[in-house]
XYZ file of C-alpha atoms in Angstrom:
592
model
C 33.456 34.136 15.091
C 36.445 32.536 14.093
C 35.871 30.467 10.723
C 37.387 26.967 10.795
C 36.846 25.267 7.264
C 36.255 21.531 7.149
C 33.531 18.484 7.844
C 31.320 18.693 10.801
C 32.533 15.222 12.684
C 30.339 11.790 12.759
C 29.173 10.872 15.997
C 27.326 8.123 17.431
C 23.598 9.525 17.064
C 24.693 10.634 13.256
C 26.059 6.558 13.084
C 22.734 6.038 14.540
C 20.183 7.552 12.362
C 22.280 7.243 8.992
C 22.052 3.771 9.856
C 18.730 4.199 10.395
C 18.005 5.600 7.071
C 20.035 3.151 5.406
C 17.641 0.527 6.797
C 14.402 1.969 5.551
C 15.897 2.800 2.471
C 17.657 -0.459 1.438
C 14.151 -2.077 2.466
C 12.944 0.035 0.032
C 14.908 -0.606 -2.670
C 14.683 -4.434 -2.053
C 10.661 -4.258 -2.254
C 10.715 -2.386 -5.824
C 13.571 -4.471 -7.017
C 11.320 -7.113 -6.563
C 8.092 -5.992 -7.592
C 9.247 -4.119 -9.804
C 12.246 -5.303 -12.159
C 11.594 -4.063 -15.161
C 12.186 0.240 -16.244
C 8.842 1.839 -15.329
C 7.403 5.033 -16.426
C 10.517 7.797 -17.473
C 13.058 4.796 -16.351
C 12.106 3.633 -19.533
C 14.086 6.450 -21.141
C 16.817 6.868 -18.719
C 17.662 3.475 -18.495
C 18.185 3.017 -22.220
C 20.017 6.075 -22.715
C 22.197 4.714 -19.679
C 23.052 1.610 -21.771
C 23.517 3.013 -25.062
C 26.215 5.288 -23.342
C 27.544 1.813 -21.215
C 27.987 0.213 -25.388
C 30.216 3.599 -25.940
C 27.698 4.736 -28.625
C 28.312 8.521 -26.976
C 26.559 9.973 -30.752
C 23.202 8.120 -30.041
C 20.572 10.724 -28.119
C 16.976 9.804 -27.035
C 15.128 12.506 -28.644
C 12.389 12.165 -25.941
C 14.741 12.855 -23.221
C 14.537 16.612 -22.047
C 17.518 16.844 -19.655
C 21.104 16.543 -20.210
C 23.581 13.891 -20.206
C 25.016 14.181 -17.027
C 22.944 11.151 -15.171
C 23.765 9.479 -18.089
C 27.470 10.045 -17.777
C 27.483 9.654 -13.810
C 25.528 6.019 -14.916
C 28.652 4.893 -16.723
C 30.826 5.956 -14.279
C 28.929 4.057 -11.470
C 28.854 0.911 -13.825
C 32.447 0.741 -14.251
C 33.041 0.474 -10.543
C 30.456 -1.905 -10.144
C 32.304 -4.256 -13.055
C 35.626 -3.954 -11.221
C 34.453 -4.921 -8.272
C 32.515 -7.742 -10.208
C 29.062 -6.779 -8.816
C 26.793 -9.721 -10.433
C 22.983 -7.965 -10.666
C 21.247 -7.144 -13.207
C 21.544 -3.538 -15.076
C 18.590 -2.462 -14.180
C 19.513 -2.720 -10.374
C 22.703 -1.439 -10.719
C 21.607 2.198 -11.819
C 18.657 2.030 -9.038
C 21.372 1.653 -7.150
C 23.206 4.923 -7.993
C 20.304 6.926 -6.118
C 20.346 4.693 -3.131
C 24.100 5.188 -2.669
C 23.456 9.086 -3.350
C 20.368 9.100 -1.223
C 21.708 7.400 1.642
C 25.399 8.718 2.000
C 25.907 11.918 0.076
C 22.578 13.467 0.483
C 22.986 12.869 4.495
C 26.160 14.049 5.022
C 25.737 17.057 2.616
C 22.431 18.045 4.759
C 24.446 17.538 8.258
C 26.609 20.103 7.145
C 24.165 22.274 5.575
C 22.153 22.378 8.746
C 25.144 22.719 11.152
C 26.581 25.436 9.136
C 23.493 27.938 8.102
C 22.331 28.625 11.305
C 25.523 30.043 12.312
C 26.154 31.958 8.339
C 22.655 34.010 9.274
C 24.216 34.875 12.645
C 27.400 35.965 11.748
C 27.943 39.140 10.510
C 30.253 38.535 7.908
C 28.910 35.385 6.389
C 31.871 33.270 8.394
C 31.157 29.534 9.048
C 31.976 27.898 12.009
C 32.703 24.224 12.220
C 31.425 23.011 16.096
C 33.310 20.341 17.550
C 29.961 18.885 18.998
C 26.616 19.004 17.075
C 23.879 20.778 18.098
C 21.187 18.964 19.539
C 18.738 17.447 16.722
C 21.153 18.065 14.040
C 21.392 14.272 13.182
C 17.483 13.423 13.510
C 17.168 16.670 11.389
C 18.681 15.610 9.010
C 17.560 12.119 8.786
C 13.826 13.297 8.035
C 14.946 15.581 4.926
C 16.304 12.297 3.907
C 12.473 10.639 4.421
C 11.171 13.409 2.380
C 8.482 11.281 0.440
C 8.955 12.977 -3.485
C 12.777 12.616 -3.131
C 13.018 9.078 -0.905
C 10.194 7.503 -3.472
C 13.573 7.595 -6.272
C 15.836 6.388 -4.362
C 14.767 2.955 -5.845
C 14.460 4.276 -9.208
C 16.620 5.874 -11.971
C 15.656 9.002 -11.927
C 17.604 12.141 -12.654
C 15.968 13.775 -9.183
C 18.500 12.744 -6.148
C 21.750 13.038 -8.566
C 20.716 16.738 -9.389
C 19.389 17.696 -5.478
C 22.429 15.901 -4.005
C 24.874 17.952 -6.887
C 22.816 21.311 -6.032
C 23.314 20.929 -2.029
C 26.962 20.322 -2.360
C 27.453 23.552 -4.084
C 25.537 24.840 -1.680
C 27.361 23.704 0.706
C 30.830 24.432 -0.378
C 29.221 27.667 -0.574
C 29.223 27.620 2.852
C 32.572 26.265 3.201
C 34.297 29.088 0.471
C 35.576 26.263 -1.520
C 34.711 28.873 -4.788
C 36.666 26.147 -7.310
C 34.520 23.217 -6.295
C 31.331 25.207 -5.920
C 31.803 25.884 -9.333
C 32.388 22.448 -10.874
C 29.298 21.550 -9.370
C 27.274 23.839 -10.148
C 28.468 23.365 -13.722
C 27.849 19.644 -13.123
C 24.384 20.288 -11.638
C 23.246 22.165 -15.052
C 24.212 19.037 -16.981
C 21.798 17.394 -14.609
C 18.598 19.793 -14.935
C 18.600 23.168 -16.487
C 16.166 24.395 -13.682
C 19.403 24.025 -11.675
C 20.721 27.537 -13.215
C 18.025 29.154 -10.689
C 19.890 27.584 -7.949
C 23.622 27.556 -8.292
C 23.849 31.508 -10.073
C 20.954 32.894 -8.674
C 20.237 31.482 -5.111
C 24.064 31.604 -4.534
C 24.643 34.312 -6.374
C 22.155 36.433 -4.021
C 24.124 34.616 -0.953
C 27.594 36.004 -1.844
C 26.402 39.307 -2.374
C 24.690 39.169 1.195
C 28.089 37.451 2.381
C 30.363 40.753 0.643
C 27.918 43.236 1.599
C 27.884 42.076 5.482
C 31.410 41.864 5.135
C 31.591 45.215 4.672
C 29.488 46.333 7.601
C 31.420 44.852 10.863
C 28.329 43.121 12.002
C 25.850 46.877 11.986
C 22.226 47.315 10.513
C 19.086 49.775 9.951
C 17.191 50.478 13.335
C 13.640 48.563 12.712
C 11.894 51.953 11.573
C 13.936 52.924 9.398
C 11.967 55.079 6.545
C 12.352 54.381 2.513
C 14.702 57.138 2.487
C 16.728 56.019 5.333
C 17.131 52.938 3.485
C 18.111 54.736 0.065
C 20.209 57.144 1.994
C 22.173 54.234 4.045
C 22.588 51.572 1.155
C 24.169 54.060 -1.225
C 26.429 56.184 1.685
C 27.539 53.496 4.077
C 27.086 50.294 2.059
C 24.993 48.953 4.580
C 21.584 46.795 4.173
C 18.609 47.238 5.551
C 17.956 43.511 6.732
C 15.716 43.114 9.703
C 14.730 39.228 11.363
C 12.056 37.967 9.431
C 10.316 37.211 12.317
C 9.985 40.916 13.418
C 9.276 42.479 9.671
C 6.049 43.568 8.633
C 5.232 43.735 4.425
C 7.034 47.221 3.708
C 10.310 45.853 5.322
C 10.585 43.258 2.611
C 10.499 45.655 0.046
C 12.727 48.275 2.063
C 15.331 45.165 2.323
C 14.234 44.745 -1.387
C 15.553 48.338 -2.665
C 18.451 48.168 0.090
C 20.041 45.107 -2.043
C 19.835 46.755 -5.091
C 20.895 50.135 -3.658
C 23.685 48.470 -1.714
C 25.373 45.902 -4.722
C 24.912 49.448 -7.028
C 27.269 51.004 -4.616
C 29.370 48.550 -4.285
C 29.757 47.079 -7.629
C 33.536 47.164 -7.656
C 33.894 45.102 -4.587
C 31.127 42.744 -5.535
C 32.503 42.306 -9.275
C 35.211 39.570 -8.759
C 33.035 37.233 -6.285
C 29.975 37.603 -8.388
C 32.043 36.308 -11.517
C 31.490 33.213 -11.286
C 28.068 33.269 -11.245
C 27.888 35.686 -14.515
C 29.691 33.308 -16.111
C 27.453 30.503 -15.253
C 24.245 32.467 -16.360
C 26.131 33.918 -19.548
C 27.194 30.063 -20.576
C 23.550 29.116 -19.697
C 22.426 31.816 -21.728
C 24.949 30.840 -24.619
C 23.497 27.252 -24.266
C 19.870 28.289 -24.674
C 20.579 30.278 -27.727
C 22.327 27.291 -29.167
C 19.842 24.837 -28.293
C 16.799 26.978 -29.815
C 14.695 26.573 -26.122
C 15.734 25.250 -22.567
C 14.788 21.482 -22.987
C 16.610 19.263 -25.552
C 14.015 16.824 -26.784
C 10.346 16.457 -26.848
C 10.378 20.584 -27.309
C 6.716 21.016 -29.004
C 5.225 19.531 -25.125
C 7.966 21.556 -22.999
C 7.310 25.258 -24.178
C 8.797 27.847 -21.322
C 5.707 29.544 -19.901
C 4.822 32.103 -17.479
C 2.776 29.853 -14.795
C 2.457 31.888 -11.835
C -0.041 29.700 -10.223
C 2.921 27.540 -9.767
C 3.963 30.219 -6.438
C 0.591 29.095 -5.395
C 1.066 25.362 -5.372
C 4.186 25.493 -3.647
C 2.146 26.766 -0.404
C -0.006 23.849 0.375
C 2.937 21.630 -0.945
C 5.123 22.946 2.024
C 1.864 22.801 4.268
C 1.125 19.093 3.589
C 4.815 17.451 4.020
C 5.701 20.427 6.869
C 2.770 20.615 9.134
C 4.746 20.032 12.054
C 6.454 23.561 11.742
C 3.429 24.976 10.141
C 0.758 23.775 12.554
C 1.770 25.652 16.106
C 1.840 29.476 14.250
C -2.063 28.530 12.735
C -3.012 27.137 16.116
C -1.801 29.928 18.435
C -2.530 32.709 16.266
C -6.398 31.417 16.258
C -7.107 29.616 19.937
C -7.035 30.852 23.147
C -3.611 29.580 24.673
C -5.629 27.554 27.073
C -7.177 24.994 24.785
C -4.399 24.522 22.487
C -2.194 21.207 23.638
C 0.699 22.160 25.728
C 3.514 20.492 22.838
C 1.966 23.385 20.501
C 1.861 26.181 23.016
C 4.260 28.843 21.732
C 2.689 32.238 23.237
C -0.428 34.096 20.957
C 1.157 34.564 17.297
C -1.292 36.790 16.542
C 0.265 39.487 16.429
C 2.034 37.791 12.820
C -1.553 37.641 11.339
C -1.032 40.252 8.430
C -3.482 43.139 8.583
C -6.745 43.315 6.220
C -5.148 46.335 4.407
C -2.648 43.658 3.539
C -4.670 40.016 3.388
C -7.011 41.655 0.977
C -4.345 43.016 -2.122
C -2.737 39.385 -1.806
C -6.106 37.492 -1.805
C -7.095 39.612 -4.882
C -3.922 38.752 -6.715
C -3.767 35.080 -6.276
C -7.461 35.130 -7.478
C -6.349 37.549 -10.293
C -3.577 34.551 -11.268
C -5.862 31.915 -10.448
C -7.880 33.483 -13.042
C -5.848 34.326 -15.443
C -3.271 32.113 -15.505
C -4.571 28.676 -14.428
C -2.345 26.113 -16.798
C -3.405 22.082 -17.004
C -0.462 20.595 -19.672
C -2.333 18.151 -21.507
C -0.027 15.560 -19.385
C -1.570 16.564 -16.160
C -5.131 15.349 -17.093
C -3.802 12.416 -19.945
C -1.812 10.363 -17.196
C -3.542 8.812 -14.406
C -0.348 7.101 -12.365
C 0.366 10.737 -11.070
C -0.758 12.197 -8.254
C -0.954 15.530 -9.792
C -4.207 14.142 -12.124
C -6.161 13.528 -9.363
C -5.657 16.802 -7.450
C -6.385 18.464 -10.907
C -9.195 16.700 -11.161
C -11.040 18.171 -8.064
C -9.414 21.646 -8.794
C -11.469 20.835 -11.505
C -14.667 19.671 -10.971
C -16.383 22.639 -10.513
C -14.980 26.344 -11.726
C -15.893 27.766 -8.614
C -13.688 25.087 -6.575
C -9.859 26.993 -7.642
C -11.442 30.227 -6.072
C -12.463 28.850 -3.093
C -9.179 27.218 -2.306
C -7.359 30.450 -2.726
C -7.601 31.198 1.052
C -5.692 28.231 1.626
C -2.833 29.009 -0.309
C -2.835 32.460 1.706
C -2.885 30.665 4.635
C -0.042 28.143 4.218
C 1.743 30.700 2.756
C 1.824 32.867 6.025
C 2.174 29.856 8.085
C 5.676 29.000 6.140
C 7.122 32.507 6.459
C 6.426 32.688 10.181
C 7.907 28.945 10.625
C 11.026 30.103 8.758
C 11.324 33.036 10.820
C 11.433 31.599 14.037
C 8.131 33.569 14.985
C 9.520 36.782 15.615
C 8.243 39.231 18.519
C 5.506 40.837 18.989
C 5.246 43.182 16.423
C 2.869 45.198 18.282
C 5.004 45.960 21.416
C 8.006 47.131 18.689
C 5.491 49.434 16.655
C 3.430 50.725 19.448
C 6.247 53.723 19.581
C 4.553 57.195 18.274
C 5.579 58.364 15.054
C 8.649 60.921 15.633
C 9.812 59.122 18.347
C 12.264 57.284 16.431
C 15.487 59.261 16.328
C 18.035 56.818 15.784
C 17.356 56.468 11.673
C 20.890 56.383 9.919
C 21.707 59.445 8.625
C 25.031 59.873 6.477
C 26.501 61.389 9.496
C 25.360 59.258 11.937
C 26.175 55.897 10.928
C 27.136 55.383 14.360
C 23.518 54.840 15.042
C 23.640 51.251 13.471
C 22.411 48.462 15.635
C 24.147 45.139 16.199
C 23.162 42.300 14.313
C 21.157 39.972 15.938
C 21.338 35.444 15.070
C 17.980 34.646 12.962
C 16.616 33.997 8.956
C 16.650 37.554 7.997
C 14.178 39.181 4.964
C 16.786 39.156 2.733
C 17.370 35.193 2.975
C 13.110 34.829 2.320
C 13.352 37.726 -0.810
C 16.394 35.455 -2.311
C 14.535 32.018 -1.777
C 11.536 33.316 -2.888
C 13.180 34.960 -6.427
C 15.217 31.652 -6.911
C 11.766 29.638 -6.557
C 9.502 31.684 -8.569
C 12.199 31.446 -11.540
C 12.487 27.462 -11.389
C 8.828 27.197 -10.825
C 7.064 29.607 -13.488
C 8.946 28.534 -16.356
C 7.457 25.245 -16.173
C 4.402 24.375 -17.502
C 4.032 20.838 -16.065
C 2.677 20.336 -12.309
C 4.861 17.662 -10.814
C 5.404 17.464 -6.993
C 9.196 16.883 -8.189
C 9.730 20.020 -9.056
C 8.844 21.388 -5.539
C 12.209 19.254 -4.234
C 14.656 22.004 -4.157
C 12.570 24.822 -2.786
C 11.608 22.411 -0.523
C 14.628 21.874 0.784
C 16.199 25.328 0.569
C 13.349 26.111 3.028
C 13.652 23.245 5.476
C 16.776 23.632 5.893
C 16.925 26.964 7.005
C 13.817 26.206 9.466
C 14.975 27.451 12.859
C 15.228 24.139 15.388
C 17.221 23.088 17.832
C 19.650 22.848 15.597
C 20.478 26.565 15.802
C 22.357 28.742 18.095
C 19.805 29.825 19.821
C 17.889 28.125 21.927
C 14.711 26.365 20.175
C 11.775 28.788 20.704
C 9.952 25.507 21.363
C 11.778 24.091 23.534
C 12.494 27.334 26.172
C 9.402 29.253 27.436
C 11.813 32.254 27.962
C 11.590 32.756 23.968
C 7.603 33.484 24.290
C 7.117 37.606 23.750
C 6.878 39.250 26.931
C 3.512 40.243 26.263
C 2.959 36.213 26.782
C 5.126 36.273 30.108
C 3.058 38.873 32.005
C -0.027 37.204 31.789
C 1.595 34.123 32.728
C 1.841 33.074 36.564
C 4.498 34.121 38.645
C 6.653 33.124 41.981
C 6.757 35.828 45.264
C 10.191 36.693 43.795
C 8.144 37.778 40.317
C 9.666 35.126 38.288
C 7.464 33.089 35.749
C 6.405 30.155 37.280
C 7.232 27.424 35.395
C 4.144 24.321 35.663
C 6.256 21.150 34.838
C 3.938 17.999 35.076
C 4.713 15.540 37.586
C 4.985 12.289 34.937
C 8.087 14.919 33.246
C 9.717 15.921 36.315
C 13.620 15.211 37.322
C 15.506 14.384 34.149
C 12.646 12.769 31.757
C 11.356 15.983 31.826
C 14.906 18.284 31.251
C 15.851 15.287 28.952
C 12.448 14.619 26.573
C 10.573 17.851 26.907
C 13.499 20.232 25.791
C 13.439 17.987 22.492
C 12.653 18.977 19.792
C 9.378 17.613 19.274
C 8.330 19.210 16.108
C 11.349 16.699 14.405
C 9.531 13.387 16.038
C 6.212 14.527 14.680
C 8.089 15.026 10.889
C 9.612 11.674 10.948
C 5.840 9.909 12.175
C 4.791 12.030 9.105
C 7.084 11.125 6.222
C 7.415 7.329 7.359
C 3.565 7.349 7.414
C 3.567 9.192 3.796
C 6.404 6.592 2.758
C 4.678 3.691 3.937
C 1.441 4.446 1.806
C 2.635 5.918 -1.548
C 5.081 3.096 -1.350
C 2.033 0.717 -1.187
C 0.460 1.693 -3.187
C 2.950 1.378 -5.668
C 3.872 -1.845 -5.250
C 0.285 -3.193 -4.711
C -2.375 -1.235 -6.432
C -1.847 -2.070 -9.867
C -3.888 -1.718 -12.702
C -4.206 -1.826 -16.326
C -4.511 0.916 -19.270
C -7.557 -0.203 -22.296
C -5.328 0.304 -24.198
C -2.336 -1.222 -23.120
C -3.085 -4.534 -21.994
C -1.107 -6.540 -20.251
C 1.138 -4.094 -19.289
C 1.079 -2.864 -15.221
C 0.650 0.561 -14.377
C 1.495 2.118 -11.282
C 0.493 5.053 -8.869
C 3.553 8.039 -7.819
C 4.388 10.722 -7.706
């Protein structure tokens, strides 16, 4: 794969649906300008730390304020354009306006990329990107519903330091993609000055990336055979420099830990070759380090109610977070893998996943641990249950209600949690057909000699992509002691958009019945000549039915979701006001 560096080109369905998203956004904005034209809730904060900087009072600092200057900065920056070009509205509007620009135009055509070019990163086998002169198909309506995602389109009509420090996090990641190193770095360094949760993102996430780019690189495009024991893996990593890195669609539990001890095994081997690309990101977690050390703690102000934690429950949360925005992609595995293929609606008919369901030796350990956490380590800040404009209260409050209630919702987070790995994974094969092989069977396990026996790689999210995610997550998420669905933005994201659609190279396993396992195929009916026959209904024949029914239709579904989400938090922002005892007079709203 030949790597061509530069900007996936506009075309008229990305004119279309940036448009689009322009509209509802703009809309948006107008409605809360209105309604709303005074600072409300943190916008309090920002917005006066905004203008103290716009009076060049640089030495003045909001000791309430936990993040960094760098919205602040960006704010004066944005009002100095906006004075040149004589832009008459009040202040207030002008910094909304700074998210709306970012939200609109920056974080869609840093997404467009991101989705064009990470399919075709996890199928190369050197990490190479490249740039299509056509897009795939969905790409643009892809990337028009991660725009609509409800906790990040809510601020684009507020001045918030959320879209500045996503948008600054997916261009790094992005000119990750494009091995621009020099910019990557500036903005990652610019991303810390936005949130210091960042750090998890730009040195680790990334960091993990370019040693899975370098270590690939290093393997001409060979991996593990898919039985592969522990010592295999050991043997292989350290010999050949080669990782053990199956699809995550086709690993079972003990491969993620195999891929687990062949990264560490691997980078240990190759730490010479890996020392000059991984640089940059030392230096960006030894300056973070420096900066915490300096700084006595993480946060800058307001320290005594922002005290680093361990809150694992927060790797709980993040499960029914990504079930209640995603259920479009997390709906079909659930459904298949518990109904008879008959029953289930033909849209979400995707062949039996049952063969995913995780075994009881395995459901049972991981049920017992997140009730061991939930337990344990069960944290309500005092701001959770003191603030009733947040969401968060009110889910807290029926977590709450009884103790026996954050047991019983354990399964759920089990559940979700299994349902997001399988829709990141593409679904995999059956599982069963692969292991069904007798034990000794298998003689094509590397051997130091035998590296010849290396398989191909194959286009797909691999384990080691989920392990990286997953580390980068936990760190951003258990160090925080609040529970605010802002913080779930970024991993979020980083999962969406590596969601197989039809946005990848391959065919969407949605959209083309020839991805069902073949388990699925033979009990499905067939022509004299022994192909499957394929039942198209007659109001979807001709070229409605090649045209509409090859869509994805998983991508319709999440933009009837998040304009359906948008459309009621947003009303009830702007409508269902109320009143504090103790602050009367003064409106209070409902968000996130």
């Amino acid at each position: 794969m030949d790597k061509q560096a530069g900007f996936l080109p506009l075309t008229p369905t990305a004119l279309l649906s940036s448009g689009l998203l322009l509209l509802i956004a703009c809309y948006w904005f107008f409605e809360v300008t209105t309604a709303v034209p005074d600072p409300y809730l943190d916008e309090e904060f920002h917005i006066r730390q905004a203008l103290v900087y716009w009076a060049n009072d640089w030495a003045i600092w909001d000791p309430k304020i936990t993040t960094p200057a760098g919205l602040y900065i960006a704010a004066y920056a944005w009002l100095w354009v906006l004075k040149v070009v004589r832009v008459s509205s009040s202040l207030v509007t002008q910094l909304r306006g700074l998210n709306l620009l970012q939200g609109t135009i920056a974080l869609y055509l840093t997404s467009r990329q991101l989705l064009s070019d990470i399919p075709w990163f996890e199928a190369s086998s050197n990490g190479d990107v490249s740039v299509r002169s056509s897009p795939p198909m969905g790409l643009d309506h892809a990337t028009l519903n991660i725009c609509l995602f409800p906790p990040l389109f809510f601020f684009y009509s507020l001045f918030y330091t959320d879209v500045t420090s996503t948008v600054l996090v997916l261009l790094a990641y992005m000119d990750f993609h494009l091995e621009k190193g020099q910019n990557q770095y500036f903005l990652s360094i610019a991303a810390l000055f936005l949130r210091q949760t960042n750090i998890f993102w730009t040195a680790i996430y990334l960091g993990g990336l370019e040693v899975l780019r370098n270590l690939r690189k290093g393997r001409s495009g060979v991996e593990f055979p898919c039985r592969s024991t522990f010592v295999d893996v050991m043997t292989g990593s350290w010999q050949h420099a080669c990782l053990y890195d199956p699809l995550a669609g086709d690993a079972w539990l003990e491969d993620y830990f195999k891929t687990g001890v062949s990264l560490i095994v691997a980078s240990l081997a190759n730490m010479q070759r890996l020392a000059l690309p991984l640089a940059p990101y030392l230096s960006l977690l030894g300056g973070f380090g420096g900066f915490v050390l300096w700084n006595g703690g993480v946060v800058l102000g307001d320290k005594e109610n922002h005290i680093a934690s361990i809150h694992l429950t927060q790797m709980l949360y993040i499960w029914p977070y990504i079930g209640f925005f995603s259920f479009p992609f997390l709906l079909p595995p659930i459904l298949n893998a518990i109904l008879p293929q008959k029953v289930i609606p033909s849209p979400l008919r995707i062949g039996s996943t049952w063969h995913l369901v995780p075994r009881l030796g395995i459901t049972l350990p991981f049920l017992g641990a997140m009730l061991t956490i939930v337990r344990y380590n069960t944290i309500v800040h005092p701001f959770t249950l003191a603030d009733n404009r947040h969401y968060s209260f009110y889910v807290f409050r029926l977590l709450l209600r009884h103790p026996a209630i954050k047991y019983m919702v354990t399964p759920i987070y089990y559940v979700c949690a299994w349902a997001a790995i399988v829709a990141i994974s593409g679904f995999g094969n059956d599982k069963k057909e692969k292991r069904s092989a007798p034990e000794g069977e298998d003689k094509d396990a590397i051997s130091p000699s035998h590296s010849s026996s290396l398989t191909p790689l194959e286009p797909g999210t691999r384990v080691s992509f989920v392990l990286i995610w997953l580390l980068a997550s936990s760190l951003s998420l258990v160090t925080a002691p609040l529970v605010e669905p802002r913080y779930f933005i970024i991993p979020w994201l980083m999962w969406r958009l590596h969601v197989p659609t039809s946005t990848s190279p391959a065919p969407s396993i949605l959209a083309d019945s020839s991805s069902v396992s073949s388990t699925s195929h033979d009990k499905q009916p067939r022509t004299k000549e022994g192909a499957v026959e394929q039942k198209t209904p007659r109001w979807l024949d001709s070229m409605t039915y090649r045209g509409f029914a090859k869509y994805e239709y998983r991508l319709v579904l999440e933009t009837l979701w998040f304009l359906v989400v948008n459309w009621a938090v947003g009303y009830v922002f702007l409508h269902w006001k109320f009143e504090w005892v103790q602050e009367k007079g003064r409106v209070q709203r409902f968000m996130w």
